[in-house]
Coordinates of C-alpha atoms in Angstrom, one line a residue:
M235 CA 0.0 0.0 0.0
E236 CA 1.5 3.3 -1.0
L237 CA 1.4 6.1 1.7
P238 CA 0.3 9.5 0.6
V239 CA 3.2 12.0 0.4
D240 CA 2.6 15.6 1.3
R241 CA 3.2 18.0 -1.5
P242 CA 5.9 20.6 -0.8
N243 CA 3.6 23.5 -1.7
R244 CA 0.8 22.4 0.5
S245 CA -0.2 25.1 3.0
F246 CA -1.5 24.4 6.6
P247 CA -3.8 26.8 8.4
R248 CA -2.1 28.9 11.2
L249 CA -3.0 28.2 14.8
I250 CA -1.8 31.7 15.9
Q251 CA -2.9 34.4 13.6
N252 CA -0.6 37.2 14.9
E253 CA 2.5 35.1 14.8
A254 CA 5.9 36.9 14.4
T255 CA 9.4 35.4 14.2
T256 CA 12.6 37.3 15.0
E257 CA 16.2 36.5 15.4
I258 CA 17.6 36.5 19.0
P259 CA 21.2 37.8 19.2
L260 CA 23.5 35.1 20.4
H261 CA 25.3 37.2 23.0
L262 CA 22.1 37.9 24.8
L263 CA 21.8 34.2 25.7
F264 CA 25.1 34.3 27.7
R265 CA 24.8 37.6 29.5
D266 CA 26.2 37.6 33.1
E267 CA 23.5 38.4 35.5
P268 CA 23.8 38.5 39.3
G269 CA 22.7 35.3 40.9
P270 CA 20.1 35.1 43.7
S271 CA 22.8 33.9 46.2
R272 CA 24.5 37.3 46.3
P273 CA 23.6 39.2 49.5
D274 CA 23.5 42.5 47.8
H275 CA 21.3 41.4 44.9
D276 CA 17.8 42.9 45.0
P277 CA 15.8 41.9 41.9
S278 CA 13.1 44.5 42.5
P279 CA 12.9 47.3 39.9
A280 CA 12.7 49.9 42.6
A281 CA 16.1 48.9 44.0
L282 CA 17.7 48.5 40.5
G283 CA 16.7 52.0 39.3
P284 CA 15.3 53.1 36.0
P285 CA 15.8 50.8 33.0
V286 CA 18.7 51.5 30.7
V287 CA 17.3 49.5 27.7
G288 CA 13.5 49.1 27.5
S289 CA 12.1 45.8 26.8
G290 CA 11.5 45.2 23.0
R291 CA 8.5 43.1 22.0
G292 CA 9.6 40.0 20.1
T293 CA 13.3 40.6 20.5
G294 CA 13.8 38.3 23.5
E295 CA 15.8 40.9 25.4
R296 CA 15.0 41.6 29.0
P297 CA 15.2 45.1 30.3
R298 CA 18.4 46.0 32.1
F299 CA 18.4 48.3 35.1
R300 CA 21.0 50.8 36.3
R301 CA 21.9 50.0 40.0
R302 CA 21.4 52.9 42.3
V303 CA 24.5 54.3 43.9
P304 CA 24.1 55.5 47.5
A305 CA 24.5 59.2 47.9
P306 CA 27.6 60.3 49.8
A307 CA 27.2 61.5 53.4
R308 CA 26.5 65.2 53.6
P309 CA 28.9 67.2 55.7
A310 CA 27.6 69.2 58.6
P311 CA 26.0 72.5 57.5
E312 CA 27.8 75.7 58.1
A313 CA 26.3 78.3 60.4
E314 CA 26.0 80.7 57.5
P315 CA 27.5 80.2 54.1
G316 CA 30.4 82.5 53.4
L317 CA 30.7 83.8 57.0
A318 CA 34.2 83.7 58.2
E319 CA 36.4 85.7 60.5
R320 CA 38.5 88.5 59.0
P321 CA 40.5 91.4 60.5
A322 CA 38.7 94.7 60.9
R323 CA 40.1 98.1 60.0
V324 CA 41.2 99.9 63.1
L325 CA 43.7 102.8 63.8
P326 CA 46.3 103.1 66.4
G327 CA 45.2 104.8 69.6
A328 CA 47.6 107.8 69.0
V329 CA 45.4 108.9 66.1
G330 CA 42.4 109.1 68.3
V331 CA 44.3 111.0 71.0
L332 CA 45.6 113.4 68.5
A333 CA 42.1 114.0 67.1
G334 CA 40.7 114.6 70.6
V335 CA 43.4 117.0 71.5
C336 CA 42.9 118.9 68.3
G337 CA 39.1 119.1 69.0
A338 CA 39.7 120.4 72.5
A339 CA 42.3 123.0 71.2
G340 CA 39.8 124.1 68.6
C341 CA 37.1 124.7 71.3
V342 CA 39.6 126.8 73.3
L343 CA 40.6 128.9 70.3
T344 CA 37.0 129.5 69.3
T345 CA 36.3 130.7 72.8
W346 CA 39.2 133.1 72.6
W347 CA 38.0 134.2 69.2
A348 CA 34.6 135.0 70.6
G349 CA 36.1 136.9 73.5
V350 CA 34.4 134.9 76.2
L351 CA 37.5 133.2 77.5
P352 CA 37.6 133.5 81.3
P353 CA 40.4 135.9 82.6
L354 CA 42.0 133.2 84.7
A355 CA 42.3 130.9 81.6
A356 CA 43.4 133.8 79.4
R357 CA 46.3 134.5 81.8
A358 CA 47.2 130.8 82.1
L359 CA 47.3 130.3 78.3
P360 CA 49.9 132.1 76.1
L361 CA 47.3 133.8 73.9
P362 CA 47.0 137.5 72.9
A363 CA 44.1 139.6 73.9
G364 CA 40.8 138.3 72.6
A365 CA 39.3 139.7 69.5
G366 CA 35.9 140.1 71.1
A367 CA 34.0 139.1 68.0
G368 CA 31.2 137.6 70.1
L369 CA 29.2 134.4 69.6
G370 CA 27.9 134.5 66.1
L371 CA 27.2 131.9 63.5
P372 CA 30.9 131.4 62.6
Q373 CA 31.8 130.8 66.2
W374 CA 29.0 128.3 66.7
A375 CA 30.0 126.4 63.6
A376 CA 33.6 126.3 64.8
Y377 CA 32.4 125.0 68.2
A378 CA 30.4 122.3 66.4
G379 CA 33.3 121.2 64.3
A380 CA 35.9 121.2 67.1
G381 CA 33.5 119.4 69.5
A382 CA 32.6 116.7 67.0
L383 CA 36.3 116.1 66.3
G384 CA 37.1 115.9 70.0
L385 CA 34.2 113.5 70.7
L386 CA 35.0 111.4 67.7
G387 CA 38.7 111.1 68.7
F388 CA 38.2 110.4 72.4
G389 CA 35.0 108.4 71.9
G390 CA 36.7 105.8 69.6
L391 CA 39.5 105.0 72.0
T392 CA 39.5 101.5 73.4
R393 CA 41.9 99.0 74.9
G394 CA 42.6 95.7 73.3
R395 CA 43.4 92.9 75.8
A396 CA 45.0 89.5 75.2
G397 CA 42.4 86.8 75.1
R398 CA 39.6 89.2 74.1
A399 CA 38.3 90.1 70.7
W400 CA 35.8 92.6 69.4
V401 CA 33.3 91.6 66.7
L402 CA 32.2 94.7 64.7
G403 CA 29.0 95.1 62.7
L404 CA 27.3 97.9 60.9
F405 CA 23.7 98.0 59.6
G406 CA 23.4 94.2 60.1
R407 CA 26.6 93.4 58.2
Y408 CA 29.8 91.9 59.6
R409 CA 32.6 94.4 59.5
G410 CA 35.5 92.3 60.9
T411 CA 37.1 91.2 64.2
V412 CA 39.7 93.1 66.3
R413 CA 42.2 90.8 68.0
R414 CA 45.0 93.5 68.5
T415 CA 46.1 94.5 71.9
G416 CA 47.0 97.9 73.3
L417 CA 45.4 101.3 72.7
L418 CA 43.3 101.3 69.6
W419 CA 40.8 103.6 67.9
I420 CA 37.6 102.1 66.6
N421 CA 34.8 103.9 64.9
P422 CA 32.4 104.8 67.8
F423 CA 29.4 104.5 65.6
V424 CA 30.1 100.8 64.8
P425 CA 28.5 98.4 67.4
R426 CA 30.8 95.9 68.9
R427 CA 30.5 92.7 70.9
G428 CA 33.2 91.3 73.1
V429 CA 34.2 87.6 72.8
D430 CA 36.5 85.6 75.0
V431 CA 38.9 83.7 72.8
R432 CA 41.1 82.2 75.6
L433 CA 41.3 78.5 76.2
R434 CA 38.3 77.6 78.4
H435 CA 37.0 74.6 80.3
W436 CA 33.5 73.8 81.3
R437 CA 32.4 71.2 83.8
S438 CA 28.9 70.1 83.3
G439 CA 26.4 69.0 85.8
P440 CA 25.1 65.4 86.0
M441 CA 23.7 64.5 82.6
P442 CA 21.6 61.4 81.8
S443 CA 23.4 58.5 80.0
A444 CA 23.4 54.7 80.0
D445 CA 26.0 51.9 80.1
A446 CA 26.3 48.9 77.8
D447 CA 23.6 47.0 79.7
G448 CA 21.2 49.9 79.5
I449 CA 21.5 50.9 83.2
A450 CA 20.8 54.6 83.8
L451 CA 23.8 56.7 84.7
R452 CA 24.6 60.3 85.6
V453 CA 27.7 61.6 83.9
A454 CA 29.6 64.9 84.5
V455 CA 32.0 65.8 81.7
L456 CA 34.8 68.2 81.5
V457 CA 35.1 70.1 78.1
V458 CA 38.2 72.0 77.0
W459 CA 37.4 74.4 74.2
R460 CA 37.9 77.8 72.7
V461 CA 36.4 80.1 70.1
R462 CA 38.4 79.8 66.9
D463 CA 36.2 81.8 64.5
T464 CA 34.5 84.7 66.3
A465 CA 32.3 85.6 63.3
R466 CA 30.6 82.2 63.2
A467 CA 30.5 81.8 67.0
V468 CA 28.8 85.2 67.6
L469 CA 26.7 85.7 64.4
G470 CA 26.2 82.1 63.4
V471 CA 24.2 81.0 66.5
D472 CA 22.3 82.7 69.2
D473 CA 24.4 81.5 72.0
H474 CA 27.5 79.4 71.2
E475 CA 27.9 78.2 74.9
A476 CA 24.3 76.8 75.0
Y477 CA 25.0 75.2 71.6
L478 CA 28.1 73.5 73.0
R479 CA 26.1 72.2 76.0
A480 CA 23.5 70.8 73.6
C481 CA 26.2 69.0 71.5
V482 CA 27.6 67.4 74.7
E483 CA 24.2 66.1 75.7
A484 CA 23.5 64.7 72.2
A485 CA 26.9 63.0 72.2
L486 CA 26.3 61.4 75.6
A487 CA 23.1 59.9 74.2
R488 CA 25.1 58.2 71.4
V489 CA 28.2 57.0 73.3
T490 CA 28.2 54.1 75.7
V491 CA 29.9 55.0 79.0
R492 CA 31.2 52.5 81.5
G493 CA 29.5 52.2 84.9
A494 CA 30.8 53.6 88.1
G495 CA 33.1 50.6 88.5
G496 CA 34.3 50.5 84.9
A497 CA 37.9 50.1 83.8
R498 CA 40.1 53.0 82.9
G499 CA 40.4 51.9 79.3
G500 CA 36.7 52.1 78.8
A501 CA 36.6 55.7 80.1
E502 CA 39.4 56.7 77.7
A503 CA 37.6 55.1 74.8
A504 CA 34.4 56.9 75.8
G505 CA 36.3 60.2 76.1
E506 CA 37.8 59.9 72.6
A507 CA 34.4 59.1 71.1
L508 CA 32.8 62.1 72.8
T509 CA 35.6 64.4 71.7
R510 CA 35.3 63.3 68.1
L511 CA 31.5 63.7 68.0
V512 CA 31.4 67.1 69.8
A513 CA 34.3 68.5 67.8
R514 CA 32.6 67.6 64.5
E515 CA 29.3 69.2 65.6
A516 CA 30.9 72.4 67.0
E517 CA 33.3 73.0 64.1
P518 CA 30.6 74.7 61.8
V519 CA 30.0 77.4 64.4
G520 CA 33.6 78.3 64.9
L521 CA 34.3 76.4 68.1
E522 CA 37.4 74.3 68.6
V523 CA 37.0 71.4 71.0
F524 CA 40.1 69.8 72.4
S525 CA 38.8 67.1 74.8
V526 CA 35.5 65.9 76.3
R527 CA 36.2 63.6 79.2
P528 CA 33.9 62.0 81.8
A529 CA 34.9 63.6 85.1
R530 CA 32.4 61.7 87.2
V531 CA 30.3 58.7 86.5
E532 CA 27.6 57.4 89.0
Y533 CA 24.5 55.5 88.8
A534 CA 21.1 57.2 88.7
P535 CA 19.4 57.6 92.0
E536 CA 16.6 55.1 91.1
V537 CA 19.2 52.3 90.6
A538 CA 22.0 53.4 92.8
G539 CA 20.9 51.3 95.8
A540 CA 20.4 48.1 93.8
M541 CA 23.8 48.5 92.0
H542 CA 25.5 49.1 95.4
R543 CA 24.1 45.9 96.8
R544 CA 25.0 44.1 93.6
G545 CA 28.6 45.3 93.9
V546 CA 28.9 44.4 97.5
A547 CA 27.6 40.9 96.7
A548 CA 30.0 40.4 93.9
L549 CA 32.9 41.6 96.1
D550 CA 31.9 39.2 98.8
A551 CA 31.6 36.3 96.4
R552 CA 35.1 37.1 95.0
D553 CA 36.6 37.2 98.5
R554 CA 34.9 33.9 99.4
A555 CA 36.2 32.2 96.2
G556 CA 39.7 33.5 96.9
A557 CA 39.6 32.3 100.6
L558 CA 38.3 28.8 99.5
T559 CA 41.1 28.5 96.9
S560 CA 43.7 29.4 99.5
V561 CA 42.3 26.8 102.0
V562 CA 42.2 24.0 99.5
D563 CA 45.8 24.7 98.4
S564 CA 47.0 24.7 102.0
V565 CA 45.2 21.4 102.8
E566 CA 46.6 19.8 99.7
D567 CA 50.1 21.0 100.4
T568 CA 49.9 19.7 104.0
V569 CA 48.6 16.2 103.1
T570 CA 51.1 15.9 100.3
R571 CA 54.1 16.8 102.5
L572 CA 53.0 14.4 105.3
T573 CA 52.6 11.6 102.9
M574 CA 55.9 12.1 101.0
R575 CA 57.9 12.3 104.2
G576 CA 56.4 9.1 105.5
L577 CA 55.1 10.7 108.6
V578 CA 51.7 9.1 108.2
D579 CA 50.4 6.1 106.2
L580 CA 46.7 6.7 105.5
D581 CA 44.2 4.8 103.6
D582 CA 41.3 6.5 101.7
G583 CA 39.0 6.8 104.7
E584 CA 41.7 8.2 107.0
R585 CA 42.8 10.6 104.2
K586 CA 39.3 12.0 103.9
V587 CA 39.0 12.5 107.6
L588 CA 42.4 14.3 107.7
V589 CA 41.4 16.5 104.8
R590 CA 38.1 17.4 106.5
D591 CA 39.8 18.2 109.9
L592 CA 42.4 20.4 108.2
T593 CA 39.8 22.2 106.1
V594 CA 37.8 23.0 109.2
A595 CA 40.9 24.2 111.1
F596 CA 42.2 26.4 108.3
C597 CA 38.7 28.0 107.7
A598 CA 38.4 28.7 111.5
G599 CA 41.8 30.2 111.7
R600 CA 41.2 32.4 108.6
R601 CA 37.9 33.7 110.1
E602 CA 39.8 34.6 113.3
T603 CA 42.5 36.5 111.4
I604 CA 39.9 38.5 109.3
P605 CA 38.4 41.4 111.4

């Protein structure tokens, strides 16, 4: 029987009407993709970011996503952008003294010119007889000019001291800082604020904190600091001392402090961590922090009694363990020496009785020696 052979040009009906065939690039089949075993692999599109290549219909290519890169840590904000200390323009004090003397001399000469100089002053001063012009408009103008010069000269005199600085401002603008010492002349119409720039220390009161076990503590810290940038310290914050106290309190909440009976190494590590945190927070406002050290650490009043009893019990247990070890060593040494020298020949029962008697005797003698 001859089987029917399909003709080459015979056409079959399509099962899928909208069928499309495309070529798949070979390199797309062997792309390296992160496996699910990697701990940093997150297959969610939100974690991978926006797609680089969108999915193409019929191409067989999956969308590729750009992995999000974490943004770098932002530095601490400055008190005010562009605000920094700069020297102010001042004059030596001799200039102010000279201007004041000239103003006073001008007032005296105007009085002589008007002819109203007292006779006693006229005889004391080497001046010729007064012109007697009287007090007119020119005389009053001369009085005003000489008086203004004298007031401006003597009114701007100030004394600069070591460890003190003046922050000058005019119409709400920062005009500079004066750190010079000696007699100076500063414009008397410019408002000024004094700042202590010496090395200072501040001992805080008891501040709340906690140890590694979460037990409440009260910590008093000693802070050594100074004002490095007067412009930022005075104009950047309302009160730089209050700001420093707030920084210390915030650092204590983040640093673990050893308890009242902690080791010295733990206190040093806590001090270094506090110094690093407070110095970083105080730098934007012009404060330089050298050290922040716990000066006194004690338990909070609500747990102080319980922690005291716990410490006494631990100390008593340690003493008892040390006393027991000493007694056992003494008994063992005594029994060993008696046996090795042949002074006694004991069986197991007699050895146990001797050990018991020696232990009782040594314990009783140790209790009598301890007050």
